[in-house]
mmCIF file of C-alpha atoms and ligand atoms in Angstrom:
data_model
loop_
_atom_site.group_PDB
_atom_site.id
_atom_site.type_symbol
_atom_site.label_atom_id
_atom_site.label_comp_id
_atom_site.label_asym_id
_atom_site.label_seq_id
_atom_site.Cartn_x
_atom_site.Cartn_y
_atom_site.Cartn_z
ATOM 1 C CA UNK A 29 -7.236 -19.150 -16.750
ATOM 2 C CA UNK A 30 -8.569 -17.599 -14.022
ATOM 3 C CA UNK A 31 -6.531 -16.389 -10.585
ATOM 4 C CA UNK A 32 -7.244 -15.497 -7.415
ATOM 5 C CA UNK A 33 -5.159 -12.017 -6.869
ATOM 6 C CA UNK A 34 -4.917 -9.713 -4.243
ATOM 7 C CA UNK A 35 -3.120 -7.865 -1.636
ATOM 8 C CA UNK A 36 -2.220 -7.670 2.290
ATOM 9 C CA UNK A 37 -3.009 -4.102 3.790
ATOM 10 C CA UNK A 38 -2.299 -4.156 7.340
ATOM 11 C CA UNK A 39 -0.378 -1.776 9.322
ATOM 12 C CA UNK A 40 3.453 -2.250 9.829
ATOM 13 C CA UNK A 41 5.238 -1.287 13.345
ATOM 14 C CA UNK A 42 8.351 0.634 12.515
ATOM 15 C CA UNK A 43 11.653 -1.166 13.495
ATOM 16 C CA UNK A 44 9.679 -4.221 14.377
ATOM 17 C CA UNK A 45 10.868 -6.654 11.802
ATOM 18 C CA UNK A 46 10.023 -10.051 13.428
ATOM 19 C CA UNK A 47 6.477 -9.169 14.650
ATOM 20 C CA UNK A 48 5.839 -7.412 10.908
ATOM 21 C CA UNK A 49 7.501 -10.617 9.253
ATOM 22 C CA UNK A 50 5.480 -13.352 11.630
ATOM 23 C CA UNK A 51 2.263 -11.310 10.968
ATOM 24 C CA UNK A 52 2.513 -11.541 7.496
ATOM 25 C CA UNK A 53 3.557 -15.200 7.247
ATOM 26 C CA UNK A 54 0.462 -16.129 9.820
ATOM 27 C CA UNK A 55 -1.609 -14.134 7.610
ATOM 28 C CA UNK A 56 -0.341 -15.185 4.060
ATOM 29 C CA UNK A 57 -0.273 -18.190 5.466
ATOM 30 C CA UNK A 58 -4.502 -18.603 5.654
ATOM 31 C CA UNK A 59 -4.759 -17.230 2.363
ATOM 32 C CA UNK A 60 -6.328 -18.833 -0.790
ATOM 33 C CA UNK A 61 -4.618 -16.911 -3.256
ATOM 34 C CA UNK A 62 -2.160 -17.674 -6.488
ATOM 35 C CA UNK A 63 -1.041 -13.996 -6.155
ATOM 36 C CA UNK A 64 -0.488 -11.943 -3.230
ATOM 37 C CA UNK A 65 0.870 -7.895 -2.735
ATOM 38 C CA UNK A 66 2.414 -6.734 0.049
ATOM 39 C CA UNK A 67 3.269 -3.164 0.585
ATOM 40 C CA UNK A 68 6.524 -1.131 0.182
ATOM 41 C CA UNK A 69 8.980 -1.410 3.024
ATOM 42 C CA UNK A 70 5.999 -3.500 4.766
ATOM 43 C CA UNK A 71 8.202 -5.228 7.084
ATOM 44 C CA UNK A 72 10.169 -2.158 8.215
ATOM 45 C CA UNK A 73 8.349 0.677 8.248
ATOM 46 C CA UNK A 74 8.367 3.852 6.111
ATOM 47 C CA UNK A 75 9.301 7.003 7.940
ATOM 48 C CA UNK A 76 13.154 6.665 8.622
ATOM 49 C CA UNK A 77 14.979 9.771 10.231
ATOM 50 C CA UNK A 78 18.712 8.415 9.081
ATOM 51 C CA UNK A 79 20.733 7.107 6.639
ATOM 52 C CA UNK A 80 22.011 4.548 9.081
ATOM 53 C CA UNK A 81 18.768 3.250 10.234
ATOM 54 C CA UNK A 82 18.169 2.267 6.716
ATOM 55 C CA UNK A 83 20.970 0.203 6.741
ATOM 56 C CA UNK A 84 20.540 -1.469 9.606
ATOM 57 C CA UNK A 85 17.039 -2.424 8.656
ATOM 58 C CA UNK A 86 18.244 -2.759 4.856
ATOM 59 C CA UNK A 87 18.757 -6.598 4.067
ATOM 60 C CA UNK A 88 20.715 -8.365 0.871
ATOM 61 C CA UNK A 89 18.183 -9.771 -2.007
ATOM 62 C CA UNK A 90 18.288 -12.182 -2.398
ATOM 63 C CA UNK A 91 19.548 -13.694 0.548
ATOM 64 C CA UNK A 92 17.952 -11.785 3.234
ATOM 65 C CA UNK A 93 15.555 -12.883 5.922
ATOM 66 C CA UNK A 94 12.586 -11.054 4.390
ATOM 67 C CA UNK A 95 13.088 -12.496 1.037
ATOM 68 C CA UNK A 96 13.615 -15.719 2.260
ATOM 69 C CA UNK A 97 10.768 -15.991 4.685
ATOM 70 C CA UNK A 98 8.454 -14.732 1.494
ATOM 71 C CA UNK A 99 10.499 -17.787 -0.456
ATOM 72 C CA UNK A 100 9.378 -20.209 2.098
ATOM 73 C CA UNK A 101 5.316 -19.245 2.415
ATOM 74 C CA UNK A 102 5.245 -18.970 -1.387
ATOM 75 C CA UNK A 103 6.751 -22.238 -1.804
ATOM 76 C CA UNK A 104 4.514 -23.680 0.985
ATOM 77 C CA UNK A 105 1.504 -22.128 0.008
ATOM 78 C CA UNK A 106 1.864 -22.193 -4.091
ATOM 79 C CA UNK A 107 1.521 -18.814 -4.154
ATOM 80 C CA UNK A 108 3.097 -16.174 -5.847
ATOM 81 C CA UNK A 109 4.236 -12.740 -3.499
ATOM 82 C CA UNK A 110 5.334 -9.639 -4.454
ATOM 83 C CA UNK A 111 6.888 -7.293 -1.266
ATOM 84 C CA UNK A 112 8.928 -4.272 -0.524
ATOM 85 C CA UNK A 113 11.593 -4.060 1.223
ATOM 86 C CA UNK A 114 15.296 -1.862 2.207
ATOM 87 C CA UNK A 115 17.701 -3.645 0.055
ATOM 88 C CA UNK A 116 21.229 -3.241 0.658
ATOM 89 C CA UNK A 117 23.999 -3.986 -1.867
ATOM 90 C CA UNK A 118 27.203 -3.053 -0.914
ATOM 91 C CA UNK A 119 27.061 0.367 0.002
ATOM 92 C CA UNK A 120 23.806 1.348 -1.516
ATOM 93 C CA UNK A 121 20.521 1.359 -0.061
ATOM 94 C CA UNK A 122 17.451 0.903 -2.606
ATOM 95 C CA UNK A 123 13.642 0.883 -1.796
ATOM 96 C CA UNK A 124 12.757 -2.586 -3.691
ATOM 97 C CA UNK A 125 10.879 -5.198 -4.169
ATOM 98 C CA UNK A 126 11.253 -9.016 -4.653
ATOM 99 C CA UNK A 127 9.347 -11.334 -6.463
ATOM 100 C CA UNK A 128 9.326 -14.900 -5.321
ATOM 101 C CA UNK A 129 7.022 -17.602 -6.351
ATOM 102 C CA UNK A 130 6.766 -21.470 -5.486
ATOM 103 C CA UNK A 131 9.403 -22.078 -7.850
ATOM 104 C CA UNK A 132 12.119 -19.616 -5.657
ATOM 105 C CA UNK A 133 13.188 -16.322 -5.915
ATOM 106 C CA UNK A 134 12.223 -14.546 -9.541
ATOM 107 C CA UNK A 135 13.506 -11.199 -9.261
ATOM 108 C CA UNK A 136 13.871 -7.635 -7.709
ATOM 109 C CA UNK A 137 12.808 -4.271 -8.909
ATOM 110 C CA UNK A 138 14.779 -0.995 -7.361
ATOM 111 C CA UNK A 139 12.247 2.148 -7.363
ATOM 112 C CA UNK A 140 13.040 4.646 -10.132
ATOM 113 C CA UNK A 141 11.190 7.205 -8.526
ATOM 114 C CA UNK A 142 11.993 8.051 -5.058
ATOM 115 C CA UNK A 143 9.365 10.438 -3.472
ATOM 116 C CA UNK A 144 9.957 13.071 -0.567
ATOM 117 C CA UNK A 145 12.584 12.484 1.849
ATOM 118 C CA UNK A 146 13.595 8.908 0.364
ATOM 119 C CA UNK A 147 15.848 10.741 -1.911
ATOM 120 C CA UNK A 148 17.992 10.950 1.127
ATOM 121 C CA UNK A 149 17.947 7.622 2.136
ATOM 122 C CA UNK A 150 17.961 5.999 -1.063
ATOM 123 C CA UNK A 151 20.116 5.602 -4.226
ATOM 124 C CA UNK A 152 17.058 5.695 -7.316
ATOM 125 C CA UNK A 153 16.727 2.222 -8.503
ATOM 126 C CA UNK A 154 18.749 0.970 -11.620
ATOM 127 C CA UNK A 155 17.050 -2.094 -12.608
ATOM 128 C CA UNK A 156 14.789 -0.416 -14.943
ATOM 129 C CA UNK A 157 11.395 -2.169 -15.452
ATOM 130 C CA UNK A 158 11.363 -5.594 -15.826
ATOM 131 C CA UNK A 159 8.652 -8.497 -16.443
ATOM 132 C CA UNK A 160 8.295 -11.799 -15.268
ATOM 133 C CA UNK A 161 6.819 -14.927 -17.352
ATOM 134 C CA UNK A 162 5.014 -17.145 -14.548
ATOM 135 C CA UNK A 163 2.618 -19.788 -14.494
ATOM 136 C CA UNK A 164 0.123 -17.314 -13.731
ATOM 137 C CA UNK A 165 0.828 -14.871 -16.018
ATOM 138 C CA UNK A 166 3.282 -11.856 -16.741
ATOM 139 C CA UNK A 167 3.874 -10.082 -13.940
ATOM 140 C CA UNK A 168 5.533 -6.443 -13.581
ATOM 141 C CA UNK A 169 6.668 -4.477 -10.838
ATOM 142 C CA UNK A 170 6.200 -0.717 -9.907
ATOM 143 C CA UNK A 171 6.301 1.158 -6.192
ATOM 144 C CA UNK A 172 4.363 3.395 -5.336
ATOM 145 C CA UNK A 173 5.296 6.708 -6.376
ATOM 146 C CA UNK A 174 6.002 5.445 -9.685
ATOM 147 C CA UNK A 175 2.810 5.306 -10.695
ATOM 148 C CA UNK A 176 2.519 9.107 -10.810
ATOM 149 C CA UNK A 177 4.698 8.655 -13.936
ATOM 150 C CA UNK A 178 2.854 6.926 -16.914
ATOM 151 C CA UNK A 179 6.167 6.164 -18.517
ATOM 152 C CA UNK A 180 6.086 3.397 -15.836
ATOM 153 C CA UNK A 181 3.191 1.480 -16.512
ATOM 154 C CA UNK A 182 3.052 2.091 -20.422
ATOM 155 C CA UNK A 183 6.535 0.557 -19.985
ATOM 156 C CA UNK A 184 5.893 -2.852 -18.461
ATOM 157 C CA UNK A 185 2.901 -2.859 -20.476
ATOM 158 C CA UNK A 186 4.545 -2.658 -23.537
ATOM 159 C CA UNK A 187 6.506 -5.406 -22.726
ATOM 160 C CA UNK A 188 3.911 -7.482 -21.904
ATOM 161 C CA UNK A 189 2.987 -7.263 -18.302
ATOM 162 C CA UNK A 190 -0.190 -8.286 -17.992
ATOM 163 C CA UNK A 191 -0.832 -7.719 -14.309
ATOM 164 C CA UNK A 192 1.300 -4.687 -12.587
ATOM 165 C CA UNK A 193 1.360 -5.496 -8.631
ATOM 166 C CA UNK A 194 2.428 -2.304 -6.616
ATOM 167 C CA UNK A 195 3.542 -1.878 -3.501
ATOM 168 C CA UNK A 196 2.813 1.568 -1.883
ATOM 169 C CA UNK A 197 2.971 3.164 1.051
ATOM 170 C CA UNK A 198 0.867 5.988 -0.205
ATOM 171 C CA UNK A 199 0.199 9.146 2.110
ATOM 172 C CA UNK A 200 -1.268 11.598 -0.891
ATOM 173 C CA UNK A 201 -4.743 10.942 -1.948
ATOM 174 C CA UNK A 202 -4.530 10.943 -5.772
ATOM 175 C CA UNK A 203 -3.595 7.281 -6.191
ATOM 176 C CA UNK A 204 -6.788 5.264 -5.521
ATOM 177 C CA UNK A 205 -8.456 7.636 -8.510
ATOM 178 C CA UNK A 206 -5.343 7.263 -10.897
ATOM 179 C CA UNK A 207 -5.079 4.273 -11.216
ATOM 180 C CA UNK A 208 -7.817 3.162 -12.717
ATOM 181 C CA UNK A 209 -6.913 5.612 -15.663
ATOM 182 C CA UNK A 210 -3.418 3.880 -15.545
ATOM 183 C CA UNK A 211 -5.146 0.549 -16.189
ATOM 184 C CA UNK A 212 -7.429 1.451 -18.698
ATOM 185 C CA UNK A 213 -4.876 3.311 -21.235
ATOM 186 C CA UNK A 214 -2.508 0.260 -20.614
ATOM 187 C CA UNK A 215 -5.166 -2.361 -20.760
ATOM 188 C CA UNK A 216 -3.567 -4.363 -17.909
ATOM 189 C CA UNK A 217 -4.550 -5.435 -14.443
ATOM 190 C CA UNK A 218 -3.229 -3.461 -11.681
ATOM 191 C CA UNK A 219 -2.767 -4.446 -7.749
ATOM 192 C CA UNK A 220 -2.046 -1.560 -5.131
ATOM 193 C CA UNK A 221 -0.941 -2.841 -1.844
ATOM 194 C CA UNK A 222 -1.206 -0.083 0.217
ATOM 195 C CA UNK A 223 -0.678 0.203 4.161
ATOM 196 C CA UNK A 224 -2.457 1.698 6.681
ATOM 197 C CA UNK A 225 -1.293 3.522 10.048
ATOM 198 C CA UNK A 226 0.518 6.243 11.239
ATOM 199 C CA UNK A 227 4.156 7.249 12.120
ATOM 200 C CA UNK A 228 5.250 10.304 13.303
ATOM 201 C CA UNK A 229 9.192 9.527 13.980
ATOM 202 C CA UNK A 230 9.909 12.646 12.764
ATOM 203 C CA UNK A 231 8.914 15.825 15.088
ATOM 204 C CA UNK A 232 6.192 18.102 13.504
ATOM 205 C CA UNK A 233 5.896 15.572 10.808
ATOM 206 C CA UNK A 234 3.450 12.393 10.983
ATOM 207 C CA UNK A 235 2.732 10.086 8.360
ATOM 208 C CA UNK A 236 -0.925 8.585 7.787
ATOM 209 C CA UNK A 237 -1.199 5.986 5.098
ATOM 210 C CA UNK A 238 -4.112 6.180 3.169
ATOM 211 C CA UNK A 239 -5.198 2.063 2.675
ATOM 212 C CA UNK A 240 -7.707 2.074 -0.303
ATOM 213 C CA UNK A 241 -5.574 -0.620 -1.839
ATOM 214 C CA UNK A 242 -6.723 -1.771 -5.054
ATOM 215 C CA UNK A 243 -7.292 -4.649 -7.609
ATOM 216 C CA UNK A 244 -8.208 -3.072 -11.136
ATOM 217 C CA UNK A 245 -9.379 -4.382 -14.312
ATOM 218 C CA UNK A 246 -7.775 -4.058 -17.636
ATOM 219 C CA UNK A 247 -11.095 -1.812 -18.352
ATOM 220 C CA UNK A 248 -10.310 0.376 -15.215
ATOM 221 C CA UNK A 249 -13.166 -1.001 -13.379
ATOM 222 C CA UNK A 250 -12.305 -1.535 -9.615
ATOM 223 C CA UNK A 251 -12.886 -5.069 -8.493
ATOM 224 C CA UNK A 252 -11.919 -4.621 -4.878
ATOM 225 C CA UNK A 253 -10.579 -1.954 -2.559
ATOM 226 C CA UNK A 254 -9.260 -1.697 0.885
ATOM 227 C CA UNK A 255 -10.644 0.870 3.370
ATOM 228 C CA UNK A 256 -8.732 3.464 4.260
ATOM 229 C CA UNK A 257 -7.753 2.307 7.911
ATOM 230 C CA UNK A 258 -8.020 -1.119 8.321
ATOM 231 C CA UNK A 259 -6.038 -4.425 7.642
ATOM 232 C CA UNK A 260 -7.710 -6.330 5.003
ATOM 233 C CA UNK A 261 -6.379 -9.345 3.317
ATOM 234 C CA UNK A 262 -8.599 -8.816 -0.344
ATOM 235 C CA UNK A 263 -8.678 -11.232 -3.198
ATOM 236 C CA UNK A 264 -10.338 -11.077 -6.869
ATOM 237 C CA UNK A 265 -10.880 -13.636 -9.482
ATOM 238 C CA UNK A 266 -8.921 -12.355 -12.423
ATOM 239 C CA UNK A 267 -8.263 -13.683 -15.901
ATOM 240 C CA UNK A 268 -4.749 -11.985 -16.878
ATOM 241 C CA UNK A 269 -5.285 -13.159 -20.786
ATOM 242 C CA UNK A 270 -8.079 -10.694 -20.696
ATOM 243 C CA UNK A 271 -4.559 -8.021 -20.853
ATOM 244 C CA UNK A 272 -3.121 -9.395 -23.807
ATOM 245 C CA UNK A 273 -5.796 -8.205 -26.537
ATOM 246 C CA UNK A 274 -5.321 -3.904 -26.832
ATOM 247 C CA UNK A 275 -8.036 -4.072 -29.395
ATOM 248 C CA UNK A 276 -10.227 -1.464 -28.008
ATOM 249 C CA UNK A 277 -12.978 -2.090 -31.130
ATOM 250 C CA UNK A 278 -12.266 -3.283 -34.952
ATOM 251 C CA UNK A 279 -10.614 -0.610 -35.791
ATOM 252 C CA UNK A 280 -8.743 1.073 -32.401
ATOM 253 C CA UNK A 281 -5.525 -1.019 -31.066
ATOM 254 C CA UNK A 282 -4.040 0.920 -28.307
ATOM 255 C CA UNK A 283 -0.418 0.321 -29.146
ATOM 256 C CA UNK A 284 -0.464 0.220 -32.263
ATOM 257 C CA UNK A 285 -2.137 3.025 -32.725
ATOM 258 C CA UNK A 286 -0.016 4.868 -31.098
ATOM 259 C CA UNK A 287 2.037 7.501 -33.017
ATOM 260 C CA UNK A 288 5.655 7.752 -31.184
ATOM 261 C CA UNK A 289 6.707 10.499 -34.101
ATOM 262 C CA UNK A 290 4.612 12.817 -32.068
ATOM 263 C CA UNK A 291 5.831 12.480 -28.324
ATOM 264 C CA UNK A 292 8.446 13.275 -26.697
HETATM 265 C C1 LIG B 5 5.616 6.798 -1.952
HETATM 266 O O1 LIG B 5 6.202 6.681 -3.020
HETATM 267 N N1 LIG B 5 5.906 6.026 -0.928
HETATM 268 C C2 LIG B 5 4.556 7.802 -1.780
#
């Protein structure tokens, strides 16, 4: 069955909640799409300078008014949206992101790997990887940084993902070529939502996003990417069964050729 998936690159204002959120809904809201990928922390910003801050921004999932306002376009629009966002439970502050799709909210992924100063903002995420059965297809989460480890995609591709949508907020220019590779040896479709902008909250320090979000195939060919500083809402026609066969040719299967006595 073919789908039309994509992503939402724009560029967040830090601390501006509402206008982010109403942005995204008037935006979302035009969209033909069955699957849509916002970026990490896309309706808070990225460069926080305190503990605190997070907190304040952080919101419950579910239950929160980001989650809930991504809840009531999906349901709306029959669409399914994947989006980062500060997640507080209890005391701890995660960088996550929800899943929601026209039947409700379908889960939330904490990141395992925190990069740079979000290690002192954020507890590392203990969800593990999970996967999603939709009506679309199966659907697992990474963010950003994650994808720098392969143990993250070869996870949610061994059980079963057949599209990985990723939020990032990506300021190091390795990604947009990595991935690819990361779709290819996991035979799985990949979506990078990646923002653009700058923030320099921080003195001597200023953030630039690098866009060039992505929709890959399960052959690492790149169906569609973003510029690297401009909004762009991008959608592909993808077939997810195309993920589910890892023949490679009659006599190569890519996980079950694999020979775990040898790794470590
Ligand atoms: C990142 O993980 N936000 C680079």
């Amino acid at each position: 069955m073919l789908i039309s998936a994509g992503f939402y690159q724009f560029r967040p204002e830090f601390g501006q909640k509402e206008k982010n959120l109403s942005l995204v809904e008037d935006r979302l809201g035009q969209a033909d799409a069955d699957l849509l990928v916002l970026p990490e922390l896309f309706a808070t910003g990225y460069q926080f300078v305190s503990r605190s801050e997070v907190m304040d921004l952080s919101e419950e999932v579910p239950g929160g008014r980001t989650t809930l306002m991504l809840q009531d376009l999906a349901s709306k629009r029959n669409l399914y949206i994947v989006g980062g966002l500060a997640e507080r439970d209890g005391g701890n502050l995660y960088n996550s992101a929800v899943f929601v799709g026209p039947e409700g909210f379908i889960g939330c992924y904490r990141k395992t790997h925190l990069f740079y100063e979000e290690k002192l903002f954020f507890s590392p995420g203990d969800t593990g990887f999970q996967v999603w059965e939709t009506k679309i297809g199966k659907i697992g989460l990474m963010i950003c940084f994650d994808w720098f480890f392969p143990e993250a995609m070869r996870t949610l591709a061994l059980m079963g993902a057949e599209i990985v949508a990723h939020p990032a907020n990506l300021v190091l220019p390795y990604c947009p070529k990595g991935m690819p590779t990361r779709c290819l040896e996991n035979m799985v479709f990949g979506i990078t939502s990646n923002r653009v902008g700058v923030e320099s909250r921080k003195k001597g320090e200023s953030l630039r996003f690098i866009g060039n979000s992505q929709v890959i195939s399960p052959r690492g060919e790149v169906l569609l990417r973003g510029p690297d500083n401009e909004e762009l809402l991008g959608v592909a026609e993808i077939d997810p069964e195309l993920a589910r066969d890892k023949r490679l040719n009659e006599y190569n299967h890519i996980f079950r050729d694999r020979r775990e006595e040898y790794y470590r």
